[in-house]
Amino acid sequence: MDPTCEGNKHTSVLLVTLSAQGHINPILRLGNRLASKGLDVTLAATSHDRKTLSSDVKSVGRIRLEFFSDGLPSDYDRSKGDRDYVMDTLAKYGPVNLLAFIRSHTCKFACIIHTPFIPWVADVAAEVGVPSAMLWIQPSTLYQIYYHYYNRLEEFPTQSSPDTTVKLPGLPVFTAQELPSFVLPTNPFPSFDRVLREVFSNIHKAKWVLGNSFMELEKDVITSMNDAGHIFRPVGPIVPASLYGEAEDVGFDLFKTDGKSDCIEWLDKQNPSSVVYISFGTLLFLSQKEIESIAIGLKRTKRPFLWVINPSANQNHETTPEFGFMEEIKEQGLIVRWSPQTAVLSHPSVGCFLSHCGWNSLLESLVAGVPIIACPQWTDQPTNAKLVTEVWGVGVKLTKNLEGVFDGEEVERCVEEVMGGRKFKEKAEELKMAAREAVADGGSSDKNIQMFVNEIICSSSSSCNSK
């Protein structure tokens, strides 16, 4: 018998996530918080993740690791394969295999928590008579937009009306260019549209929605959603523990190269708040023109920089650090293939973050108190960029020219605007303090997590259920 079940001493919860950097880490970190509140926590990931996550270790932090098949052959390259095919196969075989795992498990789970893009987990939970919760890993603003779009509650851009603007409760007006790419008629990934449509047309299947945000950051939209009857509880920022000064963390860097980086040693030699940090995440392809524009802009500023160029996300050989024009600025900064981003953003030498505006990167920057230069590409990033610039006031956005790209002068303008004064830094420091207060004992997010834990324990207790 599983020792954690003996005598029903523990209330057990199951975490289920998509195999992606921005999904695995937030739910692992949430799981560790739940475990610190007394819950017994298991993560069920796909078998493909076994080598990356476990290395024959059966737990990480306070979380037990288990695996189920995603239906694809073990040698199929999920990172480079067709995204629609990967998602469709997981939706077909994932429910059956996850259900088999749950039924073979000795303990009965009191709750199953899943990330977006695998909405079928809620149906599996219902099949075994267990309440489910969804961890929303993008801003609360995106939840509000998707909910209204997929439930046809407002008019959105269409092929015939591509410039339609959108105004939703608790939010400013959004132009088409500021909306997430999945709601636009130009969306190139139909599988994500199908999955999101399923998520938001069946959101009632989740008893709770937990948001990776905090009340002080998105108060208006969160209040509006809860006033409308949603059970949306912000429990973030869910970011690496080191950003809060804690030693223990349960996250993984799925794209770490050789594990060694001289970033910190180099940063130690730079002046306070002097370095421009540039990173576009792990999934984005930058064109030669975009990389050249960044290089030209950096050269014009004469400011030191730390630039992460991931070769797996930039297959064109002309975008590697050793090629051509990059030689002209090598002595001005440091170009690497991987960086310990949390440590970089926390370093006193870093003055701003030129980012694609992925939500995890934005939260890390906010918790570190680092202003942002927004360079959004797709999915939630255009919306996040609007929040950065017009709602929170912690940065500026690169403006594209008539050819649809930004040039070196624009990069220079943005760097100088952010680094040349105190306005953005002061606002970033305010949000940094608010974020830390939210997750501290008795803070708004900490209270929401404790409320969630209490409700899980109560719902699994026969004494509570009988009241």
CSV table of C-alpha atoms in Angstrom, one decimal, residues 1-441:
chain,number,residue,atom,x,y,z
A,1,MET,CA,0.0,0.0,0.0
A,2,ASP,CA,1.2,3.5,-0.7
A,3,PRO,CA,2.5,4.8,2.7
A,4,THR,CA,1.1,8.3,2.1
A,5,CYS,CA,-2.4,6.8,2.3
A,6,GLU,CA,-2.1,4.8,5.5
A,7,GLY,CA,-4.7,5.9,8.0
A,8,ASN,CA,-6.0,8.6,5.6
A,9,LYS,CA,-3.4,10.9,7.2
A,10,HIS,CA,-3.0,13.1,4.1
A,11,THR,CA,-5.2,14.8,1.6
A,12,SER,CA,-3.8,14.0,-1.8
A,13,VAL,CA,-3.9,16.2,-5.0
A,14,LEU,CA,-2.8,15.4,-8.5
A,15,LEU,CA,-1.2,17.9,-10.9
A,16,VAL,CA,-1.3,17.3,-14.6
A,17,THR,CA,0.5,19.5,-17.1
A,18,LEU,CA,1.4,19.9,-20.8
A,19,SER,CA,5.1,19.1,-21.6
A,20,ALA,CA,6.3,22.7,-21.9
A,21,GLN,CA,8.6,25.0,-20.0
A,22,GLY,CA,6.0,27.6,-19.2
A,23,HIS,CA,3.5,24.9,-18.0
A,24,ILE,CA,5.6,22.5,-16.0
A,25,ASN,CA,7.4,25.0,-13.8
A,26,PRO,CA,4.4,27.1,-12.6
A,27,ILE,CA,2.4,24.0,-11.6
A,28,LEU,CA,5.4,22.4,-9.9
A,29,ARG,CA,6.0,25.6,-7.9
A,30,LEU,CA,2.3,25.7,-7.0
A,31,GLY,CA,2.5,22.1,-6.0
A,32,ASN,CA,5.3,22.8,-3.6
A,33,ARG,CA,3.3,25.6,-2.0
A,34,LEU,CA,0.3,23.3,-1.6
A,35,ALA,CA,2.6,20.7,0.0
A,36,SER,CA,3.9,23.3,2.4
A,37,LYS,CA,0.3,23.8,3.5
A,38,GLY,CA,0.0,20.1,4.3
A,39,LEU,CA,-1.3,18.5,1.1
A,40,ASP,CA,0.2,15.3,-0.4
A,41,VAL,CA,1.1,16.3,-4.0
A,42,THR,CA,1.7,14.1,-7.1
A,43,LEU,CA,2.6,15.4,-10.6
A,44,ALA,CA,1.6,13.3,-13.6
A,45,ALA,CA,3.6,14.2,-16.6
A,46,THR,CA,3.9,12.5,-20.0
A,47,SER,CA,6.3,9.6,-20.3
A,48,HIS,CA,8.4,11.6,-22.7
A,49,ASP,CA,9.3,13.9,-19.7
A,50,ARG,CA,10.7,11.1,-17.6
A,51,LYS,CA,14.3,11.5,-18.6
A,52,THR,CA,14.2,15.3,-18.3
A,53,LEU,CA,12.3,15.5,-15.0
A,54,SER,CA,13.2,12.5,-13.0
A,55,SER,CA,16.5,10.9,-13.9
A,56,ASP,CA,15.3,8.0,-11.9
A,57,VAL,CA,14.4,10.2,-9.0
A,58,LYS,CA,10.9,9.6,-7.8
A,59,SER,CA,10.2,13.1,-6.4
A,60,VAL,CA,11.2,16.7,-6.8
A,61,GLY,CA,10.9,19.0,-3.8
A,62,ARG,CA,7.8,17.8,-1.9
A,63,ILE,CA,6.2,16.4,-5.1
A,64,ARG,CA,6.0,12.8,-6.2
A,65,LEU,CA,6.5,12.2,-9.9
A,66,GLU,CA,4.4,9.8,-12.0
A,67,PHE,CA,4.1,9.4,-15.8
A,68,PHE,CA,1.6,8.5,-18.4
A,69,SER,CA,1.8,8.1,-22.2
A,70,ASP,CA,1.0,10.9,-24.6
A,71,GLY,CA,0.4,8.4,-27.4
A,72,LEU,CA,3.4,9.3,-29.4
A,73,PRO,CA,6.5,7.0,-30.1
A,74,SER,CA,9.4,7.6,-27.7
A,75,ASP,CA,11.7,8.7,-30.5
A,76,TYR,CA,9.3,11.3,-31.9
A,77,ASP,CA,10.8,14.8,-31.6
A,78,ARG,CA,8.0,16.7,-29.9
A,79,SER,CA,9.9,20.0,-29.9
A,80,LYS,CA,10.4,20.1,-33.7
A,81,GLY,CA,7.4,18.0,-34.8
A,82,ASP,CA,4.1,19.4,-36.0
A,83,ARG,CA,2.5,21.2,-33.0
A,84,ASP,CA,-1.1,20.5,-34.2
A,85,TYR,CA,-0.3,16.7,-34.5
A,86,VAL,CA,1.3,16.6,-31.0
A,87,MET,CA,-1.7,18.3,-29.4
A,88,ASP,CA,-4.2,16.2,-31.3
A,89,THR,CA,-2.5,13.0,-30.3
A,90,LEU,CA,-2.3,14.0,-26.7
A,91,ALA,CA,-6.0,14.9,-26.7
A,92,LYS,CA,-6.8,11.4,-28.1
A,93,TYR,CA,-4.6,9.2,-26.0
A,94,GLY,CA,-4.0,11.3,-22.9
A,95,PRO,CA,-7.4,10.9,-21.3
A,96,VAL,CA,-7.4,7.1,-21.5
A,97,ASN,CA,-3.8,6.8,-20.2
A,98,LEU,CA,-4.3,9.3,-17.4
A,99,LEU,CA,-7.5,7.6,-16.3
A,100,ALA,CA,-5.7,4.3,-16.2
A,101,PHE,CA,-3.0,5.8,-14.0
A,102,ILE,CA,-5.6,7.3,-11.6
A,103,ARG,CA,-7.5,4.1,-11.2
A,104,SER,CA,-4.3,2.2,-10.5
A,105,HIS,CA,-3.3,4.6,-7.8
A,106,THR,CA,-3.8,3.5,-4.2
A,107,CYS,CA,-5.0,6.8,-2.8
A,108,LYS,CA,-8.1,8.7,-4.0
A,109,PHE,CA,-7.1,12.2,-5.0
A,110,ALA,CA,-9.2,15.0,-3.4
A,111,CYS,CA,-8.6,17.3,-6.3
A,112,ILE,CA,-6.9,17.3,-9.8
A,113,ILE,CA,-5.2,20.5,-10.9
A,114,HIS,CA,-4.3,21.0,-14.5
A,115,THR,CA,-2.8,23.7,-16.8
A,116,PRO,CA,-4.6,25.1,-19.9
A,117,PHE,CA,-4.4,23.3,-23.3
A,118,ILE,CA,-5.3,20.0,-21.7
A,119,PRO,CA,-9.0,20.7,-20.9
A,120,TRP,CA,-9.8,17.0,-21.1
A,121,VAL,CA,-8.3,16.5,-17.6
A,122,ALA,CA,-11.5,18.0,-16.2
A,123,ASP,CA,-13.5,15.2,-17.9
A,124,VAL,CA,-11.1,12.6,-16.5
A,125,ALA,CA,-11.6,14.1,-13.0
A,126,ALA,CA,-15.4,14.0,-13.4
A,127,GLU,CA,-15.1,10.4,-14.5
A,128,VAL,CA,-13.5,9.4,-11.2
A,129,GLY,CA,-15.7,11.7,-9.2
A,130,VAL,CA,-13.0,14.2,-8.2
A,131,PRO,CA,-13.3,18.0,-8.4
A,132,SER,CA,-10.8,19.8,-10.6
A,133,ALA,CA,-9.1,23.1,-10.7
A,134,MET,CA,-7.3,24.9,-13.6
A,135,LEU,CA,-4.1,26.8,-13.0
A,136,TRP,CA,-4.3,29.7,-15.4
A,137,ILE,CA,-0.6,30.4,-16.4
A,138,GLN,CA,-1.2,33.6,-18.3
A,139,PRO,CA,-2.4,37.0,-17.0
A,140,SER,CA,-5.9,37.3,-15.7
A,141,THR,CA,-6.5,39.8,-18.5
A,142,LEU,CA,-6.1,36.9,-21.0
A,143,TYR,CA,-8.6,34.8,-19.2
A,144,GLN,CA,-11.2,37.6,-19.4
A,145,ILE,CA,-10.5,38.1,-23.2
A,146,TYR,CA,-10.7,34.4,-24.0
A,147,TYR,CA,-13.8,33.8,-21.9
A,148,HIS,CA,-15.7,36.6,-23.8
A,149,TYR,CA,-14.3,35.5,-27.2
A,150,TYR,CA,-15.1,31.8,-26.9
A,151,ASN,CA,-18.4,32.3,-25.3
A,152,ARG,CA,-19.4,34.9,-28.0
A,153,LEU,CA,-20.1,37.6,-25.5
A,154,GLU,CA,-18.5,40.5,-27.4
A,155,GLU,CA,-17.5,41.3,-31.0
A,156,PHE,CA,-13.9,40.5,-32.0
A,157,PRO,CA,-11.9,41.1,-35.2
A,158,THR,CA,-13.0,39.0,-38.1
A,159,GLN,CA,-11.9,38.5,-41.7
A,160,SER,CA,-14.5,41.1,-42.8
A,161,SER,CA,-13.8,43.5,-39.9
A,162,PRO,CA,-10.1,43.0,-39.0
A,163,ASP,CA,-9.7,46.3,-37.2
A,164,THR,CA,-12.5,45.9,-34.6
A,165,THR,CA,-11.6,47.2,-31.1
A,166,VAL,CA,-12.6,45.3,-28.0
A,167,LYS,CA,-13.6,46.8,-24.6
A,168,LEU,CA,-14.3,44.2,-21.8
A,169,PRO,CA,-15.2,44.6,-18.1
A,170,GLY,CA,-12.2,45.6,-15.9
A,171,LEU,CA,-10.0,46.2,-19.0
A,172,PRO,CA,-8.9,49.1,-21.2
A,173,VAL,CA,-9.8,49.2,-24.9
A,174,PHE,CA,-7.7,46.7,-27.1
A,175,THR,CA,-7.0,47.1,-30.7
A,176,ALA,CA,-6.7,44.1,-32.9
A,177,GLN,CA,-2.8,44.3,-32.8
A,178,GLU,CA,-3.0,44.2,-28.9
A,179,LEU,CA,-5.2,41.1,-28.7
A,180,PRO,CA,-3.8,37.6,-28.3
A,181,SER,CA,-3.0,36.0,-31.7
A,182,PHE,CA,-5.3,33.0,-31.1
A,183,VAL,CA,-8.5,35.2,-31.3
A,184,LEU,CA,-7.5,36.8,-34.6
A,185,PRO,CA,-8.6,35.6,-38.0
A,186,THR,CA,-4.9,35.3,-39.0
A,187,ASN,CA,-4.2,32.6,-36.2
A,188,PRO,CA,-1.9,30.0,-37.9
A,189,PHE,CA,-2.4,27.3,-35.2
A,190,PRO,CA,-5.9,25.8,-35.4
A,191,SER,CA,-5.2,23.2,-32.8
A,192,PHE,CA,-4.7,25.8,-30.1
A,193,ASP,CA,-7.9,27.6,-31.2
A,194,ARG,CA,-9.8,24.3,-30.8
A,195,VAL,CA,-8.3,23.6,-27.4
A,196,LEU,CA,-9.0,27.1,-26.1
A,197,ARG,CA,-12.5,26.9,-27.4
A,198,GLU,CA,-13.0,23.7,-25.5
A,199,VAL,CA,-11.5,25.2,-22.3
A,200,PHE,CA,-13.7,28.2,-22.3
A,201,SER,CA,-16.9,26.6,-23.4
A,202,ASN,CA,-16.6,24.0,-20.6
A,203,ILE,CA,-14.9,26.2,-17.9
A,204,HIS,CA,-17.8,25.3,-15.6
A,205,LYS,CA,-16.3,21.8,-15.3
A,206,ALA,CA,-13.5,23.3,-13.1
A,207,LYS,CA,-14.6,24.1,-9.5
A,208,TRP,CA,-11.7,26.6,-9.2
A,209,VAL,CA,-9.5,28.6,-11.5
A,210,LEU,CA,-6.2,29.6,-9.9
A,211,GLY,CA,-4.4,32.5,-11.6
A,212,ASN,CA,-0.6,33.0,-11.8
A,213,SER,CA,-1.0,36.7,-11.0
A,214,PHE,CA,-1.8,38.7,-7.9
A,215,MET,CA,-4.7,40.9,-6.9
A,216,GLU,CA,-2.6,44.1,-6.6
A,217,LEU,CA,-1.4,43.7,-10.2
A,218,GLU,CA,-4.8,43.0,-11.9
A,219,LYS,CA,-7.3,44.1,-9.4
A,220,ASP,CA,-9.9,45.6,-11.7
A,221,VAL,CA,-10.2,42.6,-14.1
A,222,ILE,CA,-10.1,40.0,-11.3
A,223,THR,CA,-12.8,41.8,-9.3
A,224,SER,CA,-14.9,42.1,-12.4
A,225,MET,CA,-14.6,38.4,-13.1
A,226,ASN,CA,-15.5,37.3,-9.6
A,227,ASP,CA,-18.4,39.8,-9.6
A,228,ALA,CA,-19.7,38.0,-12.7
A,229,GLY,CA,-19.7,34.7,-10.8
A,230,HIS,CA,-16.3,33.2,-11.7
A,231,ILE,CA,-14.3,31.5,-8.9
A,232,PHE,CA,-10.9,33.1,-10.0
A,233,ARG,CA,-8.3,33.2,-7.3
A,234,PRO,CA,-4.9,34.8,-8.0
A,235,VAL,CA,-2.2,32.7,-6.2
A,236,GLY,CA,1.0,34.3,-7.8
A,237,PRO,CA,3.4,35.4,-8.8
A,238,ILE,CA,4.5,31.8,-9.2
A,239,VAL,CA,8.2,32.3,-10.0
A,240,PRO,CA,11.5,30.7,-9.0
A,241,ALA,CA,11.9,30.8,-5.2
A,242,SER,CA,15.3,32.5,-5.5
A,243,LEU,CA,13.5,35.7,-6.5
A,244,TYR,CA,12.0,35.8,-3.1
A,245,GLY,CA,15.3,35.0,-1.4
A,246,GLU,CA,14.4,31.4,-0.8
A,247,ALA,CA,16.9,28.6,-1.5
A,248,GLU,CA,14.5,25.7,-2.4
A,249,ASP,CA,13.1,25.7,-5.9
A,250,VAL,CA,11.4,22.9,-7.9
A,251,GLY,CA,11.6,24.3,-11.4
A,252,PHE,CA,13.4,22.8,-14.4
A,253,ASP,CA,15.2,24.5,-17.3
A,254,LEU,CA,14.2,22.2,-20.2
A,255,PHE,CA,16.5,24.1,-22.6
A,256,LYS,CA,19.6,24.5,-20.5
A,257,THR,CA,22.6,23.8,-22.7
A,258,ASP,CA,25.8,22.5,-20.9
A,259,GLY,CA,24.8,23.8,-17.5
A,260,LYS,CA,27.7,26.3,-17.3
A,261,SER,CA,27.4,30.0,-17.8
A,262,ASP,CA,29.8,32.9,-17.0
A,263,CYS,CA,27.0,35.5,-17.0
A,264,ILE,CA,27.1,36.2,-13.3
A,265,GLU,CA,30.9,36.6,-13.2
A,266,TRP,CA,30.6,39.0,-16.1
A,267,LEU,CA,27.7,41.0,-14.5
A,268,ASP,CA,29.8,41.3,-11.3
A,269,LYS,CA,32.2,43.5,-13.2
A,270,GLN,CA,29.5,45.9,-14.5
A,271,ASN,CA,28.1,49.1,-12.9
A,272,PRO,CA,24.8,49.0,-11.1
A,273,SER,CA,21.7,49.2,-13.4
A,274,SER,CA,23.9,49.6,-16.5
A,275,VAL,CA,23.3,46.3,-18.4
A,276,VAL,CA,20.6,45.7,-21.1
A,277,TYR,CA,19.5,42.1,-20.8
A,278,ILE,CA,18.0,40.5,-24.0
A,279,SER,CA,16.2,37.2,-24.1
A,280,PHE,CA,13.3,36.0,-26.2
A,281,GLY,CA,12.6,32.7,-24.5
A,282,THR,CA,13.0,29.2,-25.9
A,283,LEU,CA,10.4,28.9,-28.7
A,284,LEU,CA,10.8,32.1,-30.8
A,285,PHE,CA,12.7,32.4,-34.1
A,286,LEU,CA,14.3,35.8,-34.7
A,287,SER,CA,15.0,36.8,-38.3
A,288,GLN,CA,18.5,38.0,-39.3
A,289,LYS,CA,17.0,41.5,-39.7
A,290,GLU,CA,15.6,41.5,-36.2
A,291,ILE,CA,18.9,40.4,-34.7
A,292,GLU,CA,20.8,42.9,-36.8
A,293,SER,CA,18.5,45.7,-35.7
A,294,ILE,CA,19.1,44.8,-32.0
A,295,ALA,CA,22.8,44.7,-32.6
A,296,ILE,CA,22.8,48.1,-34.3
A,297,GLY,CA,20.7,49.6,-31.6
A,298,LEU,CA,22.9,48.3,-28.9
A,299,LYS,CA,26.0,49.6,-30.6
A,300,ARG,CA,24.4,53.1,-30.8
A,301,THR,CA,23.7,53.1,-27.1
A,302,LYS,CA,27.2,52.1,-26.1
A,303,ARG,CA,25.7,50.4,-23.1
A,304,PRO,CA,26.9,47.0,-21.9
A,305,PHE,CA,24.5,44.1,-22.7
A,306,LEU,CA,23.9,40.5,-21.9
A,307,TRP,CA,22.2,38.8,-24.9
A,308,VAL,CA,20.9,35.2,-24.9
A,309,ILE,CA,20.6,33.7,-28.4
A,310,ASN,CA,19.3,30.2,-28.3
A,311,PRO,CA,20.6,28.3,-31.4
A,312,SER,CA,17.7,25.8,-31.2
A,313,ALA,CA,15.3,28.7,-31.7
A,314,ASN,CA,17.3,30.4,-34.4
A,315,GLN,CA,18.3,27.8,-36.9
A,316,ASN,CA,19.5,30.2,-39.5
A,317,HIS,CA,23.3,30.2,-39.3
A,318,GLU,CA,23.4,33.9,-39.9
A,319,THR,CA,21.8,34.6,-36.5
A,320,THR,CA,24.5,32.8,-34.5
A,321,PRO,CA,26.6,35.1,-32.3
A,322,GLU,CA,29.8,34.4,-34.3
A,323,PHE,CA,28.5,35.7,-37.6
A,324,GLY,CA,29.3,39.0,-39.3
A,325,PHE,CA,28.0,42.1,-37.7
A,326,MET,CA,27.9,40.6,-34.2
A,327,GLU,CA,31.7,40.8,-34.2
A,328,GLU,CA,31.4,44.6,-34.0
A,329,ILE,CA,29.7,44.6,-30.6
A,330,LYS,CA,31.3,41.6,-28.9
A,331,GLU,CA,33.5,43.7,-26.7
A,332,GLN,CA,30.6,45.9,-25.6
A,333,GLY,CA,28.7,43.0,-24.0
A,334,LEU,CA,28.3,39.3,-23.6
A,335,ILE,CA,26.5,36.9,-26.0
A,336,VAL,CA,25.6,33.5,-24.6
A,337,ARG,CA,23.4,30.5,-25.6
A,338,TRP,CA,21.8,30.1,-22.2
A,339,SER,CA,21.6,32.2,-19.0
A,340,PRO,CA,20.3,31.6,-15.4
A,341,GLN,CA,17.6,34.1,-16.0
A,342,THR,CA,16.4,34.4,-12.4
A,343,ALA,CA,20.0,35.2,-11.2
A,344,VAL,CA,20.5,37.6,-14.0
A,345,LEU,CA,17.3,39.6,-13.4
A,346,SER,CA,18.1,39.7,-9.7
A,347,HIS,CA,21.6,41.0,-10.3
A,348,PRO,CA,22.1,44.7,-9.4
A,349,SER,CA,23.9,45.4,-12.7
A,350,VAL,CA,20.8,44.7,-14.8
A,351,GLY,CA,19.0,47.9,-15.8
A,352,CYS,CA,16.3,46.7,-18.2
A,353,PHE,CA,15.0,43.5,-19.9
A,354,LEU,CA,14.4,43.5,-23.7
A,355,SER,CA,11.8,40.7,-23.8
A,356,HIS,CA,9.3,38.9,-26.0
A,357,CYS,CA,6.8,39.4,-23.1
A,358,GLY,CA,6.1,35.8,-22.3
A,359,TRP,CA,4.2,35.7,-19.0
A,360,ASN,CA,6.7,33.8,-17.0
A,361,SER,CA,9.5,36.1,-18.0
A,362,LEU,CA,7.4,39.2,-17.3
A,363,LEU,CA,6.5,37.9,-13.8
A,364,GLU,CA,10.2,37.2,-13.1
A,365,SER,CA,11.1,40.7,-14.2
A,366,LEU,CA,8.4,42.3,-12.1
A,367,VAL,CA,9.3,40.4,-9.0
A,368,ALA,CA,13.0,41.4,-9.6
A,369,GLY,CA,12.0,45.0,-10.1
A,370,VAL,CA,13.4,45.3,-13.6
A,371,PRO,CA,11.8,47.6,-16.2
A,372,ILE,CA,10.9,46.0,-19.6
A,373,ILE,CA,11.3,46.8,-23.3
A,374,ALA,CA,8.5,44.9,-24.9
A,375,CYS,CA,9.0,43.1,-28.2
A,376,PRO,CA,6.0,40.8,-28.5
A,377,GLN,CA,5.6,38.1,-31.2
A,378,TRP,CA,2.5,35.9,-30.8
A,379,THR,CA,0.0,34.2,-28.4
A,380,ASP,CA,-0.5,36.4,-25.2
A,381,GLN,CA,2.6,38.5,-25.8
A,382,PRO,CA,0.9,41.5,-27.6
A,383,THR,CA,-1.6,41.8,-24.8
A,384,ASN,CA,1.1,41.5,-22.2
A,385,ALA,CA,3.0,44.3,-23.9
A,386,LYS,CA,0.0,46.6,-23.6
A,387,LEU,CA,-0.2,45.8,-19.9
A,388,VAL,CA,3.5,46.6,-19.4
A,389,THR,CA,3.4,49.9,-21.2
A,390,GLU,CA,-0.1,51.4,-20.7
A,391,VAL,CA,-1.5,49.7,-17.6
A,392,TRP,CA,1.5,49.1,-15.3
A,393,GLY,CA,3.8,51.7,-16.7
A,394,VAL,CA,7.0,49.6,-16.2
A,395,GLY,CA,8.3,49.8,-19.7
A,396,VAL,CA,8.1,50.7,-23.4
A,397,LYS,CA,7.3,48.8,-26.6
A,398,LEU,CA,9.4,48.5,-29.7
A,399,THR,CA,7.5,50.0,-32.7
A,400,LYS,CA,7.7,48.3,-36.0
A,401,ASN,CA,8.2,50.2,-39.3
A,402,LEU,CA,6.2,50.0,-42.5
A,403,GLU,CA,8.0,46.8,-43.4
A,404,GLY,CA,6.8,45.1,-40.2
A,405,VAL,CA,10.1,45.1,-38.4
A,406,PHE,CA,11.8,47.3,-35.9
A,407,ASP,CA,15.1,49.0,-36.8
A,408,GLY,CA,18.2,49.9,-34.8
A,409,GLU,CA,17.2,53.5,-34.1
A,410,GLU,CA,14.0,52.2,-32.5
A,411,VAL,CA,16.0,49.8,-30.3
A,412,GLU,CA,18.2,52.7,-29.3
A,413,ARG,CA,15.2,54.9,-28.5
A,414,CYS,CA,13.6,52.4,-26.2
A,415,VAL,CA,16.8,51.5,-24.4
A,416,GLU,CA,17.6,55.2,-23.7
A,417,GLU,CA,14.0,55.9,-22.7
A,418,VAL,CA,14.0,53.1,-20.1
A,419,MET,CA,17.6,53.4,-18.9
A,420,GLY,CA,17.8,57.2,-19.0
A,421,GLY,CA,15.5,58.1,-16.1
A,422,ARG,CA,14.0,56.8,-12.9
A,423,LYS,CA,10.3,56.7,-13.9
A,424,PHE,CA,10.2,53.1,-15.1
A,425,LYS,CA,12.5,51.8,-12.4
A,426,GLU,CA,10.5,53.4,-9.6
A,427,LYS,CA,7.2,51.8,-10.9
A,428,ALA,CA,8.9,48.4,-11.3
A,429,GLU,CA,10.1,48.7,-7.6
A,430,GLU,CA,6.6,49.4,-6.5
A,431,LEU,CA,5.3,46.3,-8.2
A,432,LYS,CA,8.2,44.3,-6.9
A,433,MET,CA,7.2,45.1,-3.3
A,434,ALA,CA,3.5,44.4,-4.0
A,435,ALA,CA,4.4,41.0,-5.5
A,436,ARG,CA,6.4,40.0,-2.5
A,437,GLU,CA,3.8,41.1,-0.1
A,438,ALA,CA,1.2,39.1,-2.0
A,439,VAL,CA,3.0,35.8,-1.5
A,440,ALA,CA,4.2,36.4,2.0
A,441,ASP,CA,2.4,34.9,5.0
